[in-house]
Coordinates of C-alpha atoms in Angstrom, one line a residue:
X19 CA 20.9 30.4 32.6
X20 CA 20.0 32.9 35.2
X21 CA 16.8 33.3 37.9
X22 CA 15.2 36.1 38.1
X23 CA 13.6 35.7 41.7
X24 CA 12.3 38.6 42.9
X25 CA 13.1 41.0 40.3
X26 CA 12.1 42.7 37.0
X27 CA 14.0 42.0 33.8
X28 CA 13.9 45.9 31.9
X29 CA 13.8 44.3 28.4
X30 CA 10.4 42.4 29.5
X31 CA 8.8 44.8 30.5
X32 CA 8.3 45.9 26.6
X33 CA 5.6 43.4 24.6
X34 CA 7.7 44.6 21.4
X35 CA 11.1 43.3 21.9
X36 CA 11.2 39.6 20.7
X37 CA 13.9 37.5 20.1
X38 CA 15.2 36.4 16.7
X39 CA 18.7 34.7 15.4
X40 CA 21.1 37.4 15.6
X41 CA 24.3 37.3 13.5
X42 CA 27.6 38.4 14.5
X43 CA 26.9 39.5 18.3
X44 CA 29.9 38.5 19.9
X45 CA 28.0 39.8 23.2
X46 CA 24.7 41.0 24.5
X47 CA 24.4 43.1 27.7
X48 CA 21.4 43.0 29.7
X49 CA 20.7 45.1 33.1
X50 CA 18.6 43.3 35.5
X51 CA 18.1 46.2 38.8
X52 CA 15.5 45.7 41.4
X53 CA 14.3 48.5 43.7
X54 CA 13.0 47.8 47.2
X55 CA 11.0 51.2 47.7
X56 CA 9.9 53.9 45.0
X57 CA 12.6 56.1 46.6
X58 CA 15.6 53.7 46.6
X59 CA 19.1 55.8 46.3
X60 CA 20.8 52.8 45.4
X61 CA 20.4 50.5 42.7
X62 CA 22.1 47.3 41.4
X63 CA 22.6 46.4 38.1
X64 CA 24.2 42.6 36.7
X65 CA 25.4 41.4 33.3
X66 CA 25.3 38.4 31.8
X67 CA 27.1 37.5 28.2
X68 CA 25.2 35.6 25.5
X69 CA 28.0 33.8 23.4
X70 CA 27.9 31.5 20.3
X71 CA 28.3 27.6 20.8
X72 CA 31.2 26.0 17.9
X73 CA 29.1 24.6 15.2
X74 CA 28.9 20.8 16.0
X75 CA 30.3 18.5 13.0
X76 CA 27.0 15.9 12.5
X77 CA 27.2 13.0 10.1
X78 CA 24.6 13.4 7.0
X79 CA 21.9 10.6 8.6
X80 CA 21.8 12.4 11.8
X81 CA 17.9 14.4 11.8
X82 CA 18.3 18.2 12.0
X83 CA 17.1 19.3 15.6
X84 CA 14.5 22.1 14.6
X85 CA 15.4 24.3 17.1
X86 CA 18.9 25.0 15.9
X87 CA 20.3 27.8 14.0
X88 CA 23.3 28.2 12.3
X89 CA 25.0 31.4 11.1
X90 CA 25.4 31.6 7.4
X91 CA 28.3 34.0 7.9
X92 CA 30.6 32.5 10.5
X93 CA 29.0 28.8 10.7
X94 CA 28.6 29.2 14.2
X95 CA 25.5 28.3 16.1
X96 CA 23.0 30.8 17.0
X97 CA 22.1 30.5 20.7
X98 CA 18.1 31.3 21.0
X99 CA 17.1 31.8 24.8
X100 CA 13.4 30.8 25.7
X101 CA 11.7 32.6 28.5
X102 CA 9.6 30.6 30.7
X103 CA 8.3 30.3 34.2
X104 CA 9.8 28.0 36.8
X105 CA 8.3 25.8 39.0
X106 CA 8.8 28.4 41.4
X107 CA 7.0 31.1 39.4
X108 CA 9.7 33.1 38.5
X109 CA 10.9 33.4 34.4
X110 CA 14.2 32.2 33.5
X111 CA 16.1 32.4 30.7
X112 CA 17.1 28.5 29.1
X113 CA 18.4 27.5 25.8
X114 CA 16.1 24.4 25.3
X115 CA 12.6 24.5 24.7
X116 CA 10.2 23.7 27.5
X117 CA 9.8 20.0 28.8
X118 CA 6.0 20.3 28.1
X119 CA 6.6 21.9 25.2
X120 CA 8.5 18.8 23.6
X121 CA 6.1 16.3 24.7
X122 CA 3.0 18.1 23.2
X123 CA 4.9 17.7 19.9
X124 CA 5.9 14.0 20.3
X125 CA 2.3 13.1 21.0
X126 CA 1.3 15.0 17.9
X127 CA 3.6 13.0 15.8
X128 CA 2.8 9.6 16.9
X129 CA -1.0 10.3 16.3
X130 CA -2.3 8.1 13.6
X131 CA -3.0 9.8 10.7
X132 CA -6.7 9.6 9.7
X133 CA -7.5 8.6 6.2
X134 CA -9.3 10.9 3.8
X135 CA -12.6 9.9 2.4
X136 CA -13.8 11.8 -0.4
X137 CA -17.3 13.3 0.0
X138 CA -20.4 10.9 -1.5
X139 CA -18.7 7.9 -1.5
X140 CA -18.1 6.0 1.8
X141 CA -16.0 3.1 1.9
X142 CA -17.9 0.1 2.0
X143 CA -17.2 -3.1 2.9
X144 CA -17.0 -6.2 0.3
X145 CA -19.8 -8.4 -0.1
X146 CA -19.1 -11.3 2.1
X147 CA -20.8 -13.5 0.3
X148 CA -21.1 -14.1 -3.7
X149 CA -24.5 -12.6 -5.7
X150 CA -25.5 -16.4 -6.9
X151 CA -24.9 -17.4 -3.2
X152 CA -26.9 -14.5 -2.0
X153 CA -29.6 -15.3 -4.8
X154 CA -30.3 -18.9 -3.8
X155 CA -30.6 -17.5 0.1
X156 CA -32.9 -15.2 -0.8
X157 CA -35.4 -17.8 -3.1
X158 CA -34.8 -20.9 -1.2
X159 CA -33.8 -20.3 2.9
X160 CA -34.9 -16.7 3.5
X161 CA -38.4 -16.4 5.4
X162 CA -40.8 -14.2 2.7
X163 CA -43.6 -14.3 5.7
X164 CA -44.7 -10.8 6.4
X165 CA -47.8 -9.1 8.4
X166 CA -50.9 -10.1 7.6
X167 CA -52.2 -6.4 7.2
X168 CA -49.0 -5.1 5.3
X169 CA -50.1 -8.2 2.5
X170 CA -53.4 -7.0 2.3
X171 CA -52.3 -3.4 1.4
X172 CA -49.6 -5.0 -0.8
X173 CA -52.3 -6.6 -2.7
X174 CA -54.2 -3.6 -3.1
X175 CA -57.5 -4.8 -0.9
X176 CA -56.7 -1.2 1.4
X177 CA -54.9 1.0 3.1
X178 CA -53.2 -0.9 6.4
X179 CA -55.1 0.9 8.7
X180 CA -58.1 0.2 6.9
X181 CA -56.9 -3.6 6.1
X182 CA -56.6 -3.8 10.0
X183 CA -60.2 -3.0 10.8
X184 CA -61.0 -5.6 8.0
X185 CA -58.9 -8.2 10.1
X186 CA -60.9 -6.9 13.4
X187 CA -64.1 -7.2 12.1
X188 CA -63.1 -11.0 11.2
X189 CA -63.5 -10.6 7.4
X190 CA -60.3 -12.0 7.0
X191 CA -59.6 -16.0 6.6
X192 CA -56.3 -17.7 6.8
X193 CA -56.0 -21.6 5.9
X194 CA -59.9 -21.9 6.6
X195 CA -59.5 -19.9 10.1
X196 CA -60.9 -16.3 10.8
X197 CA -57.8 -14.1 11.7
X198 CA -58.4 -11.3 13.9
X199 CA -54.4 -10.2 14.4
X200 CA -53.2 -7.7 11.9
X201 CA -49.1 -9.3 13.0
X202 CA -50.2 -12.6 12.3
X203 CA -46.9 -13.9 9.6
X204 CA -48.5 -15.2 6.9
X205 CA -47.0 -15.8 3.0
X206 CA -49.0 -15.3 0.0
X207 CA -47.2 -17.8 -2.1
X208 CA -48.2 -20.7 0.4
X209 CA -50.7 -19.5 3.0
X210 CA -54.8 -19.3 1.3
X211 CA -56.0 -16.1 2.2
X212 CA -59.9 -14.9 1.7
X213 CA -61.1 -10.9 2.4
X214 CA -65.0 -10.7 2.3
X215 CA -64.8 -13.9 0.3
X216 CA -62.6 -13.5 -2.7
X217 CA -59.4 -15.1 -2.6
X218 CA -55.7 -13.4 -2.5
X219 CA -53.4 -14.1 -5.3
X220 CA -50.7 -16.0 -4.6
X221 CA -48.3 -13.8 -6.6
X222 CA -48.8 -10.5 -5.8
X223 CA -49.3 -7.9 -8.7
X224 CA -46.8 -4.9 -9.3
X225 CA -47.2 -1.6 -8.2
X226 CA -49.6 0.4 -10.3
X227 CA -49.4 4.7 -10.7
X228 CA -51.7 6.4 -12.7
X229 CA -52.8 9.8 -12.8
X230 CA -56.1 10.5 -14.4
X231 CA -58.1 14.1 -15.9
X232 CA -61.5 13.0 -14.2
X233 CA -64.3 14.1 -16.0
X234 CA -67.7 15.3 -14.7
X235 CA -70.2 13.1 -13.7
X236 CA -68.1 10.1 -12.7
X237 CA -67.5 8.9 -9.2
X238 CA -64.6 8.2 -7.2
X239 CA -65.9 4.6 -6.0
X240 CA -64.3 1.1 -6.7
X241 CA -67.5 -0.4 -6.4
X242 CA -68.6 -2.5 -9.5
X243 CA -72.5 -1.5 -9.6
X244 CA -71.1 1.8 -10.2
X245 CA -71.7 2.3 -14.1
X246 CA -70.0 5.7 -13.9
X247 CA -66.8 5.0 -11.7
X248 CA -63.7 6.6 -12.4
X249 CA -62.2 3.1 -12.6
X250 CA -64.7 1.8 -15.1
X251 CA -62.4 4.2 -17.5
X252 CA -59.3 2.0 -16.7
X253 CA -61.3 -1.3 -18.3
X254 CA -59.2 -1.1 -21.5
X255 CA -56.4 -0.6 -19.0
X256 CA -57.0 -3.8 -17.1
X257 CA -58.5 -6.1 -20.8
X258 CA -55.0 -5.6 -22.1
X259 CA -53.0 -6.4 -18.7
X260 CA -52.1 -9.8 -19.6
X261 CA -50.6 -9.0 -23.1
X262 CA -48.3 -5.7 -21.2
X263 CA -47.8 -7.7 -17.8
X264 CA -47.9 -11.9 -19.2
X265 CA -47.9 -13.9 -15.8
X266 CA -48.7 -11.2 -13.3
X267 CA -52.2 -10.5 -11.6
X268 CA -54.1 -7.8 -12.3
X269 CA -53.8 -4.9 -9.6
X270 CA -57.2 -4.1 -8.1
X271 CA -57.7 0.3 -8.7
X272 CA -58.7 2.7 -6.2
X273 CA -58.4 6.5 -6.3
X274 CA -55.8 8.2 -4.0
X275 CA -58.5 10.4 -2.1
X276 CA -62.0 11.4 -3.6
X277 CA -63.1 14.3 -6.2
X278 CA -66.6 14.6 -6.1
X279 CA -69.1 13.6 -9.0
X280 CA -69.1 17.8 -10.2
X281 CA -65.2 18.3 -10.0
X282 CA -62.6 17.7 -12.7
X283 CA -59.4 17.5 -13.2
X284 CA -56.1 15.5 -11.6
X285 CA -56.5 12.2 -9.4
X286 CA -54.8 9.7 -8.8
X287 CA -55.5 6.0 -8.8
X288 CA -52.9 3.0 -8.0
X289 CA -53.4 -0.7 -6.1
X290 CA -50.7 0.5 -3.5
X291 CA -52.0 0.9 -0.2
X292 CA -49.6 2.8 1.8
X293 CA -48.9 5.3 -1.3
X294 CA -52.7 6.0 -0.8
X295 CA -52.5 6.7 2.8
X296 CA -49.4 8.2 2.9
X297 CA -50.8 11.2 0.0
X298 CA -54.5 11.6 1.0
X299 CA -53.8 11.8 4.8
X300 CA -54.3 15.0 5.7
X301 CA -51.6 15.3 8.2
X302 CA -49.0 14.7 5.3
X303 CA -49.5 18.8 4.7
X304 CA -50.0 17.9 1.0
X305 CA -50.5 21.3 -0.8
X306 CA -53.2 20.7 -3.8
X307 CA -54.5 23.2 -6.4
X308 CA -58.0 24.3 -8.0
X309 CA -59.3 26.2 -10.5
X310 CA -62.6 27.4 -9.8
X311 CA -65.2 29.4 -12.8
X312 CA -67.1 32.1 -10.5
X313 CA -70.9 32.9 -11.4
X314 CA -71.0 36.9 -10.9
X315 CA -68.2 39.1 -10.1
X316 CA -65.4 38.5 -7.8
X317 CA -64.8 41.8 -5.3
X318 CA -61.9 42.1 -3.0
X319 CA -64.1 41.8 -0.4
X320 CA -64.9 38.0 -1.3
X321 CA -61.3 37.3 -2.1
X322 CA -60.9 38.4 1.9
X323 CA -63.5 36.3 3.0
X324 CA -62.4 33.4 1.3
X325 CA -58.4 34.0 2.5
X326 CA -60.4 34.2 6.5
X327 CA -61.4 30.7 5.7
X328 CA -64.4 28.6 7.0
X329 CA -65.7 26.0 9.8
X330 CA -66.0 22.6 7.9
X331 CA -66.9 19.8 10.2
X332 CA -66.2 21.8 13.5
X333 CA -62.6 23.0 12.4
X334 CA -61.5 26.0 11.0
X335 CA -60.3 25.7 7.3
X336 CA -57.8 28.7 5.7
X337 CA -56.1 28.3 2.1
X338 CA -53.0 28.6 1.9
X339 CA -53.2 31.5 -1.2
X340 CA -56.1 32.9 -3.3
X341 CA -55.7 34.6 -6.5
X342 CA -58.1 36.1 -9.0
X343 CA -56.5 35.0 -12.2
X344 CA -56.5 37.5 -15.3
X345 CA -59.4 37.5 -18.0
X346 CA -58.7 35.7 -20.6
X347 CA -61.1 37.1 -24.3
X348 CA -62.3 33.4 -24.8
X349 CA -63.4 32.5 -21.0
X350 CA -65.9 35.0 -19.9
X351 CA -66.3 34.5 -16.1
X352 CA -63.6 35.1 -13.8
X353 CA -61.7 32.3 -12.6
X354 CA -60.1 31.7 -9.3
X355 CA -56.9 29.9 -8.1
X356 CA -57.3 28.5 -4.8
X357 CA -54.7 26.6 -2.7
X358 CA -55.3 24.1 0.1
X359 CA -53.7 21.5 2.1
X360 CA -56.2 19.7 4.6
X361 CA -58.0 18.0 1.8
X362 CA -61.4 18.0 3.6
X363 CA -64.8 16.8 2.1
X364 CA -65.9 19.9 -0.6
X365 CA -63.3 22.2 1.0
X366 CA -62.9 24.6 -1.5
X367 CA -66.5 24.6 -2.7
X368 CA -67.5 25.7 1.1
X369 CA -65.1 28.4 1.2
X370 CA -65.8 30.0 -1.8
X371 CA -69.9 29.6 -1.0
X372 CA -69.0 31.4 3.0
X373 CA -67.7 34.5 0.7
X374 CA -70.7 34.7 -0.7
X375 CA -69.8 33.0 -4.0
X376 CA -71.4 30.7 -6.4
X377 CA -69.5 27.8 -8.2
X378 CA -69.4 27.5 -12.4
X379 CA -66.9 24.9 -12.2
X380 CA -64.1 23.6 -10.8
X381 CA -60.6 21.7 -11.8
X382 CA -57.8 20.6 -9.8
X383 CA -54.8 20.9 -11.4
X384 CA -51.9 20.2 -9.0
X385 CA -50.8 18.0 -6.1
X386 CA -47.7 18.7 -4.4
X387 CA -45.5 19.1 -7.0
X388 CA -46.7 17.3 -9.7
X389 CA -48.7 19.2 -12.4
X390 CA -51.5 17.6 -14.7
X391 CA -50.1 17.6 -17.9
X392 CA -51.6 20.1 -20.1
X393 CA -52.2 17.8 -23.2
X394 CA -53.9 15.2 -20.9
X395 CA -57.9 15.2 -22.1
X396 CA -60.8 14.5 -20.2
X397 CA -60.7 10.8 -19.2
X398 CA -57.1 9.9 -20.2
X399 CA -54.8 8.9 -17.8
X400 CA -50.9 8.3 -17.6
X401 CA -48.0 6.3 -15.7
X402 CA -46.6 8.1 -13.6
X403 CA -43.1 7.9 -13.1
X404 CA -40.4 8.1 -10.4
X405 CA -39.8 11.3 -10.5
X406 CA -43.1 12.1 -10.5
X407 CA -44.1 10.1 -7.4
X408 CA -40.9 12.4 -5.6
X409 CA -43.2 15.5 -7.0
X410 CA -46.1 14.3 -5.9
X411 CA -44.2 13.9 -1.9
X412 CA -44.2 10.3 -1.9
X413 CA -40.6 8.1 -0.3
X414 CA -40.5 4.7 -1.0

């Protein structure tokens, strides 16, 4: 070992020069000099020898220390100098490697070694208790109380915030007693519950999706003087819903937003409150497409106009695209394909009539991402499925 205090080793001062197991060196001389001023006469020089330890006979159970090296030609033990700083801030030359050094790796080998979990499939825990254990909990102990307003839009009466203004404005009866608190706990299976005088099943019916090709001339309204209401079309729906559904009540129909009485084309109508609230809302950003027959010709001029948008109610309404669709030989007026998201009362029909257009006809054919089916006629409707609801933009 030898210090270096106050002095320059020659061979350090060259980045290139590392050390690697020599073999057969029986000596290396190094020159250590140190100058006190740029124009000393006389200079000092020192040697030091490097020499090769006797290989150490180890018995076969013994681990191999890693930083040992052993020449394959004379079996002798390569010596392998580290060069590190003192305490005192000088570099040394030692034949072991740094105290620091050694720990860092100690601590990396008594880490605990973290198991590997394989992507999309967390470890989860066994059940603690048995299915048929879980079962009777759930039928017999479990409290199946829930908010009042959340079993009113369960059962199809409204939306839950339009069930809570039905509780407010004392329309609601509990066990004989007007209930004006939407939390109020209440269970359909054992509670009597009355809304504007009809009484709430006591088994709530399943969750109903339809979508429906409205056709002209009917009226988004769930009222029953209605003789042309769009859910006047679902009667032979609802006659044959014991003989599909035997033992559950019927779902009381709405439509999932409004089409007026002159427009065709895709709604949507279910008993499921917040699925209606969640899709007609218009802060759910839920894009929705028409098809609109133009009386006259269609300029680029009113295809700008319309893309400026309108005021409707005291906002300012855009589309999100407008398109003059191709002429087709067996439709002669042109036809336009509009785009919006707001959903506000006769939107597109007030954008097209601020370009200075006049209306034919119009269909809409798309909301979100679900498509109406081109094979679906006037007044037919179909189940929608899960997939479809996911299309549509609705998460369960």
């Amino acid at each position: 070992m030898v210090s270096l205090a106050s002095s320059s080793l020659s061979f350090l001062s060259k980045p290139s020069l590392i050390f690697n197991p020599i073999r057969a060196i029986p000596r290396i001389s190094c020159s250590l000099s140190s100058n006190s001023t740029p124009n000393a006469s006389s200079s000092s020089s020192f040697e030091f020898n490097i020499t090769f330890a006797p290989p150490k006979p180890k018995p076969k159970s013994e681990v191999e220390d890693p930083f040992q090296f052993i020449d394959r030609n004379t079996g002798g033990q390569l010596f392998i100098p580290w060069i590190v700083r003192g305490e005192d801030g000088n570099l040394k030359l030692q034949s072991h490697p740094p105290t620091r050094f050694l720990h860092s790796m100690s601590e990396d080998e008594t880490k605990p070694k973290k198991k590997k979990v394989s992507a999309g499939k967390p470890i989860t825990e066994p059940p603690k208790h048995s299915k048929a254990a879980r079962r009777f909990y759930n039928e017999n102990i479990r409290e199946s109380s829930q908010r009042l307003s959340k079993v009113l839009a369960a059962a199809g009466v409204a939306s839950r915030r339009s069930s809570e203004e039905l509780i407010f404005g004392g329309r609601v009866t509990v066990n004989g007693s007007v209930c004006n608190t939407p939390q109020t706990r209440v269970d359909p299976a054992r509670d009597i519950i009355y809304v504007n005088g009809n009484r709430l099943p006591k088994k709530l019916p399943p969750k109903v999706y339809l979508a429906l090709n409205k056709p002209k001339g009917y009226i988004c309204s769930s009222g029953k003087k209605e003789s042309k209401s769009v859910i006047s079309l679902f009667d032979d729906y609802l006659k044959s819903w014991d003989k599909t559904y035997p033992g559950q009540p019927k779902p009381r129909l709405f439509t999932v937003g409004r089409l007026d009485v002159a427009t065709t084309g895709l709604i949507i109508v279910t008993n499921d409150g917040d699925f209606a609230q969640s899709i007609s809302h218009p802060s759910s950003g839920l894009s929705k497409e028409y098809i609109a027959a133009i009386d006259g010709d269609v300029s680029k001029q009113n295809l700008i106009a319309i893309s400026e948008g309108t005021t409707i109610d005291g906002v300012h309404c855009t589309p999100d695209s407008v398109e003059l669709l191709p002429r087709q030989p067996d439709i002669s007026r042109p036809r336009l394909r509009i785009v919006v998201h707001e959903g506000r009362n006769h939107e597109v029909r007030e954008l097209v009539k601020a370009a200075g257009l006049e209306i034919y006809s119009l269909k809409r054919v798309r909301i979100g991402g679900y498509r109406l089916p081109s094979d679906l006629g006037l007044g037919s409707y179909t189940e929608l499925k899960q997939s479809d609801l996911k299309a549509i933009g609705w998460k369960s």
